[in-house]
Coordinates of C-alpha atoms in Angstrom, one line a residue:
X3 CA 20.6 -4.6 24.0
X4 CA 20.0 -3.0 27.6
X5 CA 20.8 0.3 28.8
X6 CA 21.2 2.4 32.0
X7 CA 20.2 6.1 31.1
X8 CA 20.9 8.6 33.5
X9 CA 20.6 5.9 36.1
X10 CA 20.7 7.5 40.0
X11 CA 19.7 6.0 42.7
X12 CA 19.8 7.5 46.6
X13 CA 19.6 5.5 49.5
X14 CA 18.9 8.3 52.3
X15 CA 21.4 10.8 52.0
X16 CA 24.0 8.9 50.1
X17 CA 24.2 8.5 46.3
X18 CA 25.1 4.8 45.4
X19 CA 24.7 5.5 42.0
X20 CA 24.4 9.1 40.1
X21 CA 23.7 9.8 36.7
X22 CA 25.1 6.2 35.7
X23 CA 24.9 5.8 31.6
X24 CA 26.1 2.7 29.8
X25 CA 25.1 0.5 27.3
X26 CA 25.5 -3.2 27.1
X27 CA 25.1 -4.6 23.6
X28 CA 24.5 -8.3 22.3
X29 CA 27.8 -10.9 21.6
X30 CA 29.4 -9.4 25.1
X31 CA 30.0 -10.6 28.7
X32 CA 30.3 -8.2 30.9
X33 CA 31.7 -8.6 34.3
X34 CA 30.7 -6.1 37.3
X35 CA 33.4 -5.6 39.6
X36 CA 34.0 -2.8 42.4
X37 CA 34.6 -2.7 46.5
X38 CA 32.2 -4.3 48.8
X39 CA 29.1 -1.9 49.2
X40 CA 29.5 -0.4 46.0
X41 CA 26.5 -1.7 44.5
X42 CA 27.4 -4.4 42.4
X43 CA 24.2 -7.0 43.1
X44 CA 22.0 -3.4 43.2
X45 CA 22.7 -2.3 39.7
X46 CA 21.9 -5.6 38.7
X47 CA 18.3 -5.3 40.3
X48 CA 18.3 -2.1 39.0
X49 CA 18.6 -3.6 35.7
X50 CA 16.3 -6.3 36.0
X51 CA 13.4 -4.4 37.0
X52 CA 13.6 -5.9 40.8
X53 CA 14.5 -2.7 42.2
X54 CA 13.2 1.3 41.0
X55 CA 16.0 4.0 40.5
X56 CA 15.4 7.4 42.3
X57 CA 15.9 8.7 38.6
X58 CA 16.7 7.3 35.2
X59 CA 15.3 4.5 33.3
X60 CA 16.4 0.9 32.1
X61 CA 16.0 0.3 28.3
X62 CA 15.8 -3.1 26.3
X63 CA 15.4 -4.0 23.2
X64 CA 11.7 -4.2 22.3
X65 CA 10.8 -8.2 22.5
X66 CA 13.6 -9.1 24.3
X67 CA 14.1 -11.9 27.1
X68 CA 15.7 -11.1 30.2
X69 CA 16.8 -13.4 32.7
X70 CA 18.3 -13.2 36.0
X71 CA 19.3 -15.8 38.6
X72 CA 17.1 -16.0 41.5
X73 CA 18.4 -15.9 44.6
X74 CA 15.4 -17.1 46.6
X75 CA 16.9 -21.2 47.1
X76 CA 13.6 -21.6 48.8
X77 CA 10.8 -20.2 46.2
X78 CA 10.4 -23.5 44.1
X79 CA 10.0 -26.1 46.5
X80 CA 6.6 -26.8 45.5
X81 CA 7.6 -27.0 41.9
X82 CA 9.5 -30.6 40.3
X83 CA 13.2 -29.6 39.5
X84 CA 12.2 -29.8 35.7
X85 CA 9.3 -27.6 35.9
X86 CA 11.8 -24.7 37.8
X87 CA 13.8 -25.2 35.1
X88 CA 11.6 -24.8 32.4
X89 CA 9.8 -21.8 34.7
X90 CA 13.0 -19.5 33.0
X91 CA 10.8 -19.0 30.3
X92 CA 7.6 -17.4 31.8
X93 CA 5.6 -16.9 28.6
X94 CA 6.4 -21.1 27.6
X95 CA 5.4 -22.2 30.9
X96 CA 2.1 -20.4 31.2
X97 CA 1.7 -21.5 27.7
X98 CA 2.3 -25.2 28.9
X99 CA -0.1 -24.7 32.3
X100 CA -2.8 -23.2 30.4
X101 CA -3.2 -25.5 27.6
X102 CA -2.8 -28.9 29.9
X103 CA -5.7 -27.4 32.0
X104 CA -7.6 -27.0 28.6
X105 CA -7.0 -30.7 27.6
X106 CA -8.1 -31.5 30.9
X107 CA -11.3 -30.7 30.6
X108 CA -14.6 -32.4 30.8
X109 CA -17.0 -30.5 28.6
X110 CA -13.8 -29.0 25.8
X111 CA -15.6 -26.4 24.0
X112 CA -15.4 -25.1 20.6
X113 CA -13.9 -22.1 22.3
X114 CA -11.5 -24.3 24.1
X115 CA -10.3 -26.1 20.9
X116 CA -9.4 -22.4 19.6
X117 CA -7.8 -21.3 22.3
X118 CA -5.6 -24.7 22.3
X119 CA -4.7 -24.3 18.7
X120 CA -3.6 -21.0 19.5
X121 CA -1.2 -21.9 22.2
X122 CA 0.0 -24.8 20.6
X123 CA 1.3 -22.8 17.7
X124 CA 3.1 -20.4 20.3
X125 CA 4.1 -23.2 22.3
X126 CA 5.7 -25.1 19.5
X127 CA 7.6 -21.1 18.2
X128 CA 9.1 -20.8 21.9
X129 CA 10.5 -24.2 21.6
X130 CA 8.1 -25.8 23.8
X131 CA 8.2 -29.5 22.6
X132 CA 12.0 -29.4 23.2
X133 CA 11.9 -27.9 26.0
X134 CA 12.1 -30.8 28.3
X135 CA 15.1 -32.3 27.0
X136 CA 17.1 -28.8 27.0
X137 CA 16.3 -28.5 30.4
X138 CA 17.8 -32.0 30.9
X139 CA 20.8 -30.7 29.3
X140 CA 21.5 -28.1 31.3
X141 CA 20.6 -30.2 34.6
X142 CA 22.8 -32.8 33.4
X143 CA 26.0 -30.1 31.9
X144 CA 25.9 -28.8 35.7
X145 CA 25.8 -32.1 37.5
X146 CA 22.3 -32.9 38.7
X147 CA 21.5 -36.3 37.9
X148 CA 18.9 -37.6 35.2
X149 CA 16.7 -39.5 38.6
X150 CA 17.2 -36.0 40.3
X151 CA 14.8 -33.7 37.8
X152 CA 11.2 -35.4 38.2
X153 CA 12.0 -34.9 42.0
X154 CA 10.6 -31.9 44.1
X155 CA 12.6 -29.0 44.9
X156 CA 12.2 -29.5 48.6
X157 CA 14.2 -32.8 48.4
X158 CA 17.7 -31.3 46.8
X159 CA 20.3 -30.2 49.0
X160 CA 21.7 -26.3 49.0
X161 CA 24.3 -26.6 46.4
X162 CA 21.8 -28.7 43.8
X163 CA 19.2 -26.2 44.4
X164 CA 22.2 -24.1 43.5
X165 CA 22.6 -25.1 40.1
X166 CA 19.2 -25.8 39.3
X167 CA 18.5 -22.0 39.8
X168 CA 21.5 -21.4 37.3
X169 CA 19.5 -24.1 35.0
X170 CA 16.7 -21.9 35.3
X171 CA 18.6 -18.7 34.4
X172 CA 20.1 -20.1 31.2
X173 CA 17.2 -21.8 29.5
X174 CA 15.2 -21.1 26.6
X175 CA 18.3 -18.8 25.5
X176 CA 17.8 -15.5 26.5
X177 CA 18.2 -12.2 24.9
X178 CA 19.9 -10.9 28.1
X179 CA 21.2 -13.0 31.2
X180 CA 22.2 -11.1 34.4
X181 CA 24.3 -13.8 37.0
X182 CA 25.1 -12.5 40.1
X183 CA 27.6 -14.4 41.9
X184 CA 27.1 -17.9 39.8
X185 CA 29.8 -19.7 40.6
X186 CA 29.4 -19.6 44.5
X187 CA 28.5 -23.2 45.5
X188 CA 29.3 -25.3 42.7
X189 CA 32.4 -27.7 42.2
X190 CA 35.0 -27.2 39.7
X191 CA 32.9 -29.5 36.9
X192 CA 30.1 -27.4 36.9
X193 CA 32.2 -23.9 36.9
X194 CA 34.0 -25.1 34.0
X195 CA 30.9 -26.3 32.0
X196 CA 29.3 -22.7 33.0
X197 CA 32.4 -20.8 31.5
X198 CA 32.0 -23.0 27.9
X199 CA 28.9 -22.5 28.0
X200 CA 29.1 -18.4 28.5
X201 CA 31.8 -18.3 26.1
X202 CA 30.0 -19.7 23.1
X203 CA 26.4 -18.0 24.4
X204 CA 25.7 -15.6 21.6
X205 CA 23.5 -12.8 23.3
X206 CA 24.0 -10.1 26.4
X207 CA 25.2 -11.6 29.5
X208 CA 26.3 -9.5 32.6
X209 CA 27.8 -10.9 35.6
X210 CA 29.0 -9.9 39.5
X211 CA 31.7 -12.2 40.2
X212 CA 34.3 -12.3 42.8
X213 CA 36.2 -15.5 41.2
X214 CA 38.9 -13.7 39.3
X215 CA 39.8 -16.9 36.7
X216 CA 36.5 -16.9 36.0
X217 CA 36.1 -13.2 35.2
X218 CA 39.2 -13.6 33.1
X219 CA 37.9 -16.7 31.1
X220 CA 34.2 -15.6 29.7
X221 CA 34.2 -11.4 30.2
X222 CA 34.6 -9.5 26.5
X223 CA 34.3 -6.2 29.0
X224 CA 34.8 -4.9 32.6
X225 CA 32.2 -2.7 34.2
X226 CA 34.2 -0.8 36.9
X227 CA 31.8 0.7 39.7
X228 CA 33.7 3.3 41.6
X229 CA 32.5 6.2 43.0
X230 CA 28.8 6.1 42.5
X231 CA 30.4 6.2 38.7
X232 CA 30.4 3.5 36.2
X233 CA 33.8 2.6 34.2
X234 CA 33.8 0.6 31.1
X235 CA 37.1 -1.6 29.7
X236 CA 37.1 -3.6 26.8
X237 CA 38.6 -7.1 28.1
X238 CA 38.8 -9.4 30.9
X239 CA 39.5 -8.5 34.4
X240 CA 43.4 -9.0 34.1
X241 CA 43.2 -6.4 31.7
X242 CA 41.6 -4.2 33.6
X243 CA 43.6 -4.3 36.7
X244 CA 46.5 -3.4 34.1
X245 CA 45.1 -0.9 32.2
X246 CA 43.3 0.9 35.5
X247 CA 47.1 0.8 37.4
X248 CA 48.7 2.2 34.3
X249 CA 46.2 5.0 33.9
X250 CA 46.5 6.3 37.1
X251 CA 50.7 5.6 36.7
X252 CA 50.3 7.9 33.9
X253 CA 48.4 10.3 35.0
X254 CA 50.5 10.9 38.1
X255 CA 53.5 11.2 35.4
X256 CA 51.7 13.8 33.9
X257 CA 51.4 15.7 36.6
X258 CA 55.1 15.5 38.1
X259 CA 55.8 16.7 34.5
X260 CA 53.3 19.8 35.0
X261 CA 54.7 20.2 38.6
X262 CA 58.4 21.1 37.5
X263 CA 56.9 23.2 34.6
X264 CA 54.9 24.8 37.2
X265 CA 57.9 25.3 39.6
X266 CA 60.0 26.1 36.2
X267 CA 57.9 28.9 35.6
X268 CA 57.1 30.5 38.8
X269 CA 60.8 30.9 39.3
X270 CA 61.4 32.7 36.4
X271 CA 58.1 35.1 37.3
X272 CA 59.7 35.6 40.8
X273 CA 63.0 36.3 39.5
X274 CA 62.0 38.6 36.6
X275 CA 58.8 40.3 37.0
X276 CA 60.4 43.4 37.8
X277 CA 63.0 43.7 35.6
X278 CA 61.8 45.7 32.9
X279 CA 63.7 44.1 29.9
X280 CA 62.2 40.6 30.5
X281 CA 58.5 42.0 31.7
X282 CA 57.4 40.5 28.8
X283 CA 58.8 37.5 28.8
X284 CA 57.5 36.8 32.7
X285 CA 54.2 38.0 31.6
X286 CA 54.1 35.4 29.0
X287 CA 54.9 33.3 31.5
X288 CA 52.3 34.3 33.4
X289 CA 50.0 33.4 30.9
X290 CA 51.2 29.8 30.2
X291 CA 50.9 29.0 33.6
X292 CA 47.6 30.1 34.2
X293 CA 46.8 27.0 31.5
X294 CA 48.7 24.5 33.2
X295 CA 46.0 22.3 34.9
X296 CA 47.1 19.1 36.9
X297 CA 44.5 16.0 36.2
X298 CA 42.4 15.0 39.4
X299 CA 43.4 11.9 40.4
X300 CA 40.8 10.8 42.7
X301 CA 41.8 7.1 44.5
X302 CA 40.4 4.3 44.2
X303 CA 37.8 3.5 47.0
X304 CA 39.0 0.0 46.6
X305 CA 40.8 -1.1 49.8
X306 CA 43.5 -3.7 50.1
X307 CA 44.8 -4.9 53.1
X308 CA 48.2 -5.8 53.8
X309 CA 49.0 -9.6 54.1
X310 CA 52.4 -10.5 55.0
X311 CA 52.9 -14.2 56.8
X312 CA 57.2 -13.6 58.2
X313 CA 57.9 -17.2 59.8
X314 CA 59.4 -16.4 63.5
X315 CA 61.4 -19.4 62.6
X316 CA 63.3 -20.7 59.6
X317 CA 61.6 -24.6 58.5
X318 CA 64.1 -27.5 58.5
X319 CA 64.4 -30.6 56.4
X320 CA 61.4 -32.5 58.5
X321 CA 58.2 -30.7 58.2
X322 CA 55.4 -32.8 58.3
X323 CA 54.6 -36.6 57.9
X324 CA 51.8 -38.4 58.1
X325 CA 50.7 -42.6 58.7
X326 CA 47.6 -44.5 57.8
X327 CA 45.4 -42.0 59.4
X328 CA 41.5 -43.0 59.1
X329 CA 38.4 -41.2 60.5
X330 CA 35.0 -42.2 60.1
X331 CA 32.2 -39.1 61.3
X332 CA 28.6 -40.7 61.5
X333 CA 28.8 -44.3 60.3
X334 CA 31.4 -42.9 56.7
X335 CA 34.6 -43.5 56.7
X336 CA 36.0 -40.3 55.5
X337 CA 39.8 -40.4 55.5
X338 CA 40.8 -44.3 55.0
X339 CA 44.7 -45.4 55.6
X340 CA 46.2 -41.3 54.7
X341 CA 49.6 -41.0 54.6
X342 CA 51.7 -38.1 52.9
X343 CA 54.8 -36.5 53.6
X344 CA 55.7 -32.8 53.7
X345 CA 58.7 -31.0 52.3
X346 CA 60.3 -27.6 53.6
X347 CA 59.3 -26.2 50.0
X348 CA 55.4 -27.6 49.8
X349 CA 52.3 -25.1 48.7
X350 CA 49.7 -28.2 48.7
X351 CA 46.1 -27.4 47.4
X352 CA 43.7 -30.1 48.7
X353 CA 40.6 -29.8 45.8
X354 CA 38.1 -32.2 45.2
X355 CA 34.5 -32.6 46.4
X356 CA 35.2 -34.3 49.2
X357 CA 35.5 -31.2 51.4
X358 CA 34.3 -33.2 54.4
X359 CA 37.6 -35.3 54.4
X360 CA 39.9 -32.5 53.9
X361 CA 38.2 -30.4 56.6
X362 CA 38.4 -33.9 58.7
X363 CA 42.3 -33.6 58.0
X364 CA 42.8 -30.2 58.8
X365 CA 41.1 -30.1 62.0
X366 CA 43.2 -33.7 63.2
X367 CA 46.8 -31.9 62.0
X368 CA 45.7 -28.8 64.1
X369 CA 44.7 -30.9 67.1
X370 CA 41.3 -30.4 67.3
X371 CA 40.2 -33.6 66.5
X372 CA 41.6 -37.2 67.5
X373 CA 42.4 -39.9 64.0
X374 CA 40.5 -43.3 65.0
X375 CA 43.7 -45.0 63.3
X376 CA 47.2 -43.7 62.7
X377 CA 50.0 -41.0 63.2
X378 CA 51.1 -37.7 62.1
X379 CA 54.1 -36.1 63.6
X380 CA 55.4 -32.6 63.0
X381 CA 59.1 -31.1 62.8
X382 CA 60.7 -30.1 65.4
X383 CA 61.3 -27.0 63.7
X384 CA 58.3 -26.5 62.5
X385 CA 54.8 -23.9 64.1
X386 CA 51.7 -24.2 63.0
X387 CA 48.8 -21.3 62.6
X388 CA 45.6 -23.2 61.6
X389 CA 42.5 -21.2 59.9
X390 CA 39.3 -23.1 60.2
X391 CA 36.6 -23.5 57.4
X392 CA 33.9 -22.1 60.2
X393 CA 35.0 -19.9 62.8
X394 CA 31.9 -18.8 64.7
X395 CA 32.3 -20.3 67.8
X396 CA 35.5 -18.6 67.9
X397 CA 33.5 -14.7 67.6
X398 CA 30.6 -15.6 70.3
X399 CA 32.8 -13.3 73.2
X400 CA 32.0 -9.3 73.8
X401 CA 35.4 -8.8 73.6
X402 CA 37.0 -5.9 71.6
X403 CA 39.0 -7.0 68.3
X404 CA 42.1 -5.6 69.6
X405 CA 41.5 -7.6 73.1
X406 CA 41.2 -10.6 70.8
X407 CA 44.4 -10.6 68.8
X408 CA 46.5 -9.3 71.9
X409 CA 47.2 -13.0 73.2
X410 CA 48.9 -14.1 69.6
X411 CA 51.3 -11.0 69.5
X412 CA 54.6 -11.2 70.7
X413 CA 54.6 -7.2 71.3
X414 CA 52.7 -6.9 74.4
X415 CA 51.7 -3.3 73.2
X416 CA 48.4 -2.3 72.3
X417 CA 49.8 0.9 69.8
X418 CA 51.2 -2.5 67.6
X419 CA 48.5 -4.4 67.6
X420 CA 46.4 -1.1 66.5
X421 CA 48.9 -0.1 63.8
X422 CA 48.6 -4.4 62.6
X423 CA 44.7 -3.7 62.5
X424 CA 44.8 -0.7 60.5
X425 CA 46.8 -2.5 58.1
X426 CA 44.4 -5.0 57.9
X427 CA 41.2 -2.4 57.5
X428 CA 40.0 -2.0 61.0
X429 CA 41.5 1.7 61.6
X430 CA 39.9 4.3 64.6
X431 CA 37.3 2.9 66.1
X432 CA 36.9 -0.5 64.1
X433 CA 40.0 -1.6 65.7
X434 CA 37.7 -1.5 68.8
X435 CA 34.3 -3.3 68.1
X436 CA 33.4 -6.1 69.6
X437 CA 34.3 -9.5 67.8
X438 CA 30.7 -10.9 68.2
X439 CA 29.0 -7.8 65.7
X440 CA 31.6 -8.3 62.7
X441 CA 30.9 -9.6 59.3
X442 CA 32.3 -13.1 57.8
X443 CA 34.5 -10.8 56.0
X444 CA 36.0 -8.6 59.1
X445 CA 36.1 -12.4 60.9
X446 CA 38.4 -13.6 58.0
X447 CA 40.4 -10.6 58.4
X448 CA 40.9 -10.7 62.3
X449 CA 41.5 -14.7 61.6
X450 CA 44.6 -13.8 59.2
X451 CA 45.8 -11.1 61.2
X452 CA 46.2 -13.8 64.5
X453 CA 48.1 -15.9 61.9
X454 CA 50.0 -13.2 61.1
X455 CA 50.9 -12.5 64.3
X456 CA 52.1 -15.8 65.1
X457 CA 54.4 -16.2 63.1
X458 CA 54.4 -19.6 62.0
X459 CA 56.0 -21.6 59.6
X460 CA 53.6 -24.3 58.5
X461 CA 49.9 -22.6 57.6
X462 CA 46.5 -24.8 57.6
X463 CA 43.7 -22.9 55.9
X464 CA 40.7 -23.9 55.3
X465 CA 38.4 -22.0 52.3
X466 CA 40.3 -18.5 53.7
X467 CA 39.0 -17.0 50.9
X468 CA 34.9 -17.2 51.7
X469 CA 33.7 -14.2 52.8
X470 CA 36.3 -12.1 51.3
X471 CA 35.8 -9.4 48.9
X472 CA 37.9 -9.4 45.5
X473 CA 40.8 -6.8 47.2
X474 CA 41.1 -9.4 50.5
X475 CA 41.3 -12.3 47.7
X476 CA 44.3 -10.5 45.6
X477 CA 46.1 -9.6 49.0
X478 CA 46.2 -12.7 50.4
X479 CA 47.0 -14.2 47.2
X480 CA 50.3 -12.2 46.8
X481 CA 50.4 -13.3 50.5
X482 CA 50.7 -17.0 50.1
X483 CA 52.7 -16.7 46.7
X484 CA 55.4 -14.9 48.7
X485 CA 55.4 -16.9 52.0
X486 CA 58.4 -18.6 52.6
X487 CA 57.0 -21.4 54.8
X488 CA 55.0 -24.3 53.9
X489 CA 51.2 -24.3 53.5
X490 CA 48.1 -26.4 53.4
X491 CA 45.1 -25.0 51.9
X492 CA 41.9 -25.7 50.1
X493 CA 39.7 -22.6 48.2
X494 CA 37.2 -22.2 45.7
X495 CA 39.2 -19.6 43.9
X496 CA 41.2 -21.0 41.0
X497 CA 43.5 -18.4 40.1
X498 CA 44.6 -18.9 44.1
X499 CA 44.9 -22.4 43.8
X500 CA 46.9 -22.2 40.6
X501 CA 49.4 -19.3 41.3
X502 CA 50.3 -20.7 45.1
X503 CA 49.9 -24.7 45.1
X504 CA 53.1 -26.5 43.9
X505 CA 51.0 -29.9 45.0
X506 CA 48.3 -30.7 44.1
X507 CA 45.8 -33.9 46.5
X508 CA 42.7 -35.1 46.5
X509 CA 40.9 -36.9 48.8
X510 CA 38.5 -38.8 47.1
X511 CA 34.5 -39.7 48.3
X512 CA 35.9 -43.1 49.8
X513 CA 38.4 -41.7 51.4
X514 CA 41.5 -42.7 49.7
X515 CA 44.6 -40.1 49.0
X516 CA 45.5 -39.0 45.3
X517 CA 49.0 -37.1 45.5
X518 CA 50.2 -35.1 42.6
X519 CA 53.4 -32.8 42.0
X520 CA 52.0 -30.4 39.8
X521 CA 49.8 -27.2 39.0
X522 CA 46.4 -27.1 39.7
X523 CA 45.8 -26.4 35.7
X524 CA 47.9 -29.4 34.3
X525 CA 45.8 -31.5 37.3
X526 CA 42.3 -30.5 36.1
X527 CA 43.6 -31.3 32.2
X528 CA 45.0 -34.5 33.0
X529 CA 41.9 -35.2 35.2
X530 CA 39.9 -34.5 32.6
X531 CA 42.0 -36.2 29.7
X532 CA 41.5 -39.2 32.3
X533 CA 37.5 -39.0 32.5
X534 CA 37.3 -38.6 28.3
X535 CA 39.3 -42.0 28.1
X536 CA 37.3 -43.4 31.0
X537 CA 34.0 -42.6 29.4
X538 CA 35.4 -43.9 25.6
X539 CA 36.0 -47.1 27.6
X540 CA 32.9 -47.2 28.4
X541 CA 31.0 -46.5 25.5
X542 CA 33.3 -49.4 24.0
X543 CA 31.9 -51.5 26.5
X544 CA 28.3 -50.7 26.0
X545 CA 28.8 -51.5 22.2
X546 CA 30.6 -54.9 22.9
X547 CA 27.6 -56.0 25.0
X548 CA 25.4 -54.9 22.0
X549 CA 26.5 -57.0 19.8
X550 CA 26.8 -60.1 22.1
X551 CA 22.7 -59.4 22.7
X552 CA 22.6 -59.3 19.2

């Protein structure tokens, strides 16, 4: 068990958290949701002991683990991707490190052979002898390769680093495992392994998360921060989104109910009052009145913009098709002999790990990059409003957000574009920065809003929901779902991939095209159905050749 008691913590004048009590017990996930600033990745350091509270205290359960997944992808590169791994468990690696250096010496003492014993029997209690092969387990469950864990840290790449980190976090079981954003980086294998493997952990686990599906799949409880306040609700997020809108619907019920009361009553006071043979019914009235009290209903300080794409321009029968298009970037052949063809009703999710090839694509359909080999040739009905995976050269200028988006508006009128942008979060002077100071978020923002704008019937977006916060994801989401048009996208963010794509391809690491019509859910069970047979066939195999040795 850990608990926040009368947890505050003031960052100059402002309060981010005040007077914050909540207990989270063992058997539970619990996901920490709230707007961007609100403190989410802070409370976890506050419960982790990384960061003091102006007031309060944190309290665990005497002789409990915690563990929490480090952030620092650089800390470990000294260290062999094993020995991070292992390094979860501070007491069973110093156990490890100090009784190696004992066996290592020359002139082993009495003393020495004491002192071994002794850690030997608490290495063996913490599971030390195993410990190895666990932490292979979890290597291998997340995707890093057997010849990958005697390597050093300094030779992985950013997204294995990634995982071994979150290898690190879940070893040796511990009593209490904080996650803050764990699925950012990692394919679609290793998110799904994480979420089995947080649904049948047994102890305390509390997790920031702005992946929706995956909120929804391992969280018992939500852990709502709003208002320097902390919320709890038993069950996943979708429950809570239900649960917190029909709250406040009720509450606001409540209250038109009081407000005709109210209005009931103070008529009949105003009418009465002075008439002597119903004084005492107006007084009574009085009285009843003066206990009516309307429930505060304080708004969320959640913000979500409004996302709306309106084609300009109804989409014909020819939309988009493409002809043995190839590319190779640095000596790979990324896209090899491509060809698809678009209909006026396609929602086509590119997944995969190949995210090299399908950023190769985009960038070739939008014309900002020339196919060594082939054709693609739109509809002559058809606009395009392309949203690239990395957008900073496009933010370098001094220029004012509004100044930006005026070029892509069809209203020449700077009161429009103003009104567009407060729609889309940037109201009063926001509307007015410069586009080289904003955040990926506001840059994703001002990228949707020129798409917006434009009006176009075919969209090209690349990952648009990086950088976004969990209101930006749900907005464009209902965005997409009730475009009319047709679109070609790739996210990380299942849910958005599952309630908008209608298609489903994959480009895979040689560069070939695999083209489904279907949801992105009955793709990934049929993909994985396909792998189970694949790796039966194999074992099959293995055992054939066995006996023939034999």
């Amino acid at each position: 068990m850990i608990q926040a008691a009368n947890i505050t913590l003031r960052l100059g004048k402002k309060a981010l958290f005040e007077d914050v009590n909540i207990k989270f017990t063992e058997g539970n996930c619990y996901g920490i949701i709230g707007a961007n600033g609100a403190g989410k990745s802070t409370f976890l350091k506050i419960l982790s002991g990384k960061l003091e509270p102006s007031k309060g205290e944190v309290i665990i359960t005497p002789g409990q683990r915690l563990s929490f997944l480090e952030q620092d992808h650089f800390k470990y590169d000294t260290y062999s991707v094993l020995d991070t791994v292992i390094m979860g468990n501070k007491r069973l690696y110093e156990i490890r490190e100090e009784k190696d250096s004992i066996y290592m010496k020359e002139d082993f003492s009495e003393e020495d052979g004491i002192r071994a014993s002794e850690l030997e029997a608490e290495f063996g209690e913490l599971g030390g002898w195993e410990a190895e092969s666990d932490a292979a387990t979890l290597l291998n469950g997340l995707g890093i390769d057997t010849d990958l864990h005697y390597c050093m840290m300094s030779e992985l790449n950013g997204s294995e680093k990634v995982k071994v980190l979150l290898a690190q976090a879940l070893f040796g079981n511990p009593d209490i495992l904080l996650l803050d954003e764990p699925t950012n980086h990692l394919d679609i294998d290793a998110i799904r392994w994480l979420e089995e493997f947080l649904i049948n952990f047994d102890n305390t686990v509390i997790v920031v998360s702005h992946d929706r599906y995956f909120l929804n799949k391992v969280c018992t409880h939500i852990a709502d921060i709003d208002y320097a306040k902390i919320q709890l609700y038993a069950g996943n997020y979708d429950f809570w989104y239900e649960s917190s809108q029909l709250m406040v619907k009720q509450m606001k019920e409540a209250n038109r109910k009081k407000e005709e009361k109210i209005k009931e009553l103070q008529e009949f006071i105003q009418r009465f009052s002075a008439n002597a043979s119903k004084s005492k019914q107006a007084t009574a009235r009085k009285r009843a009145l003066e206990k009516i009290e309307l429930d505060d209903i304080r708004p969320s300080s959640r913000k979500y913009p409004y996302i709306d794409f309106r084609p300009n321009r109804e989409i014909g029968n020819e939309v988009l098709t493409v002809e043995g298009l190839s590319k190779t970037i640095d000596g790979v052949k990324v896209l090899d002999n491509i060809s698809f063809i678009l209909g006026r009703e396609d929602k086509v999710a590119f997944v995969g790990s190949n995210t090299l090839a399908t950023t190769t694509l985009f960038k070739i359909l939008a014309g900002e990059m020339e196919p060594d080999e082939g054709s693609y040739k739109f509809g002559v009905t058809t606009t395009q409003a392309y949203f690239p995976k990395d957008n900073t050269s496009l933010f370098k200028g001094d220029e004012q957000i509004v100044d930006f988006l005026m070029p892509f508006s069809t209203e020449k009128d700077v009161t429009y574009v103003r009104q567009f942008l407060g729609r889309m979060l940037f109201k009063g002077e926001d509307g007015v920065k410069p586009v080289n100071v904003l955040s990926g978020g506001e840059r994703v923002r001002v990228m949707l809003s020129k798409m917006m704008l434009l009006g176009a019937n075919i969209l090209i977006l690349d990952e648009p929901t990086n950088h976004l916060d969990m209101e930006s994801i749900t907005a464009l989401n209902n965005g997409m779902i009730k475009f009319s048009g047709v679109a070609l996208f790739t996210s990380q963010d299942h849910q958005f991939v599952q309630t908008i794509a209608n298609r489903i391809m994959e480009i895979t690491p040689d560069g070939r095209l695999i083209d489904k019509i279907t949801t992105y859910d009955e793709y990934l069970d049929n993909d994985e159905l396909a792998r189970k047979r694949q790796k039966v066939v194999e074992v099959e195999a293995e055992d054939e050749t066995g006996e023939d040795e034999d």
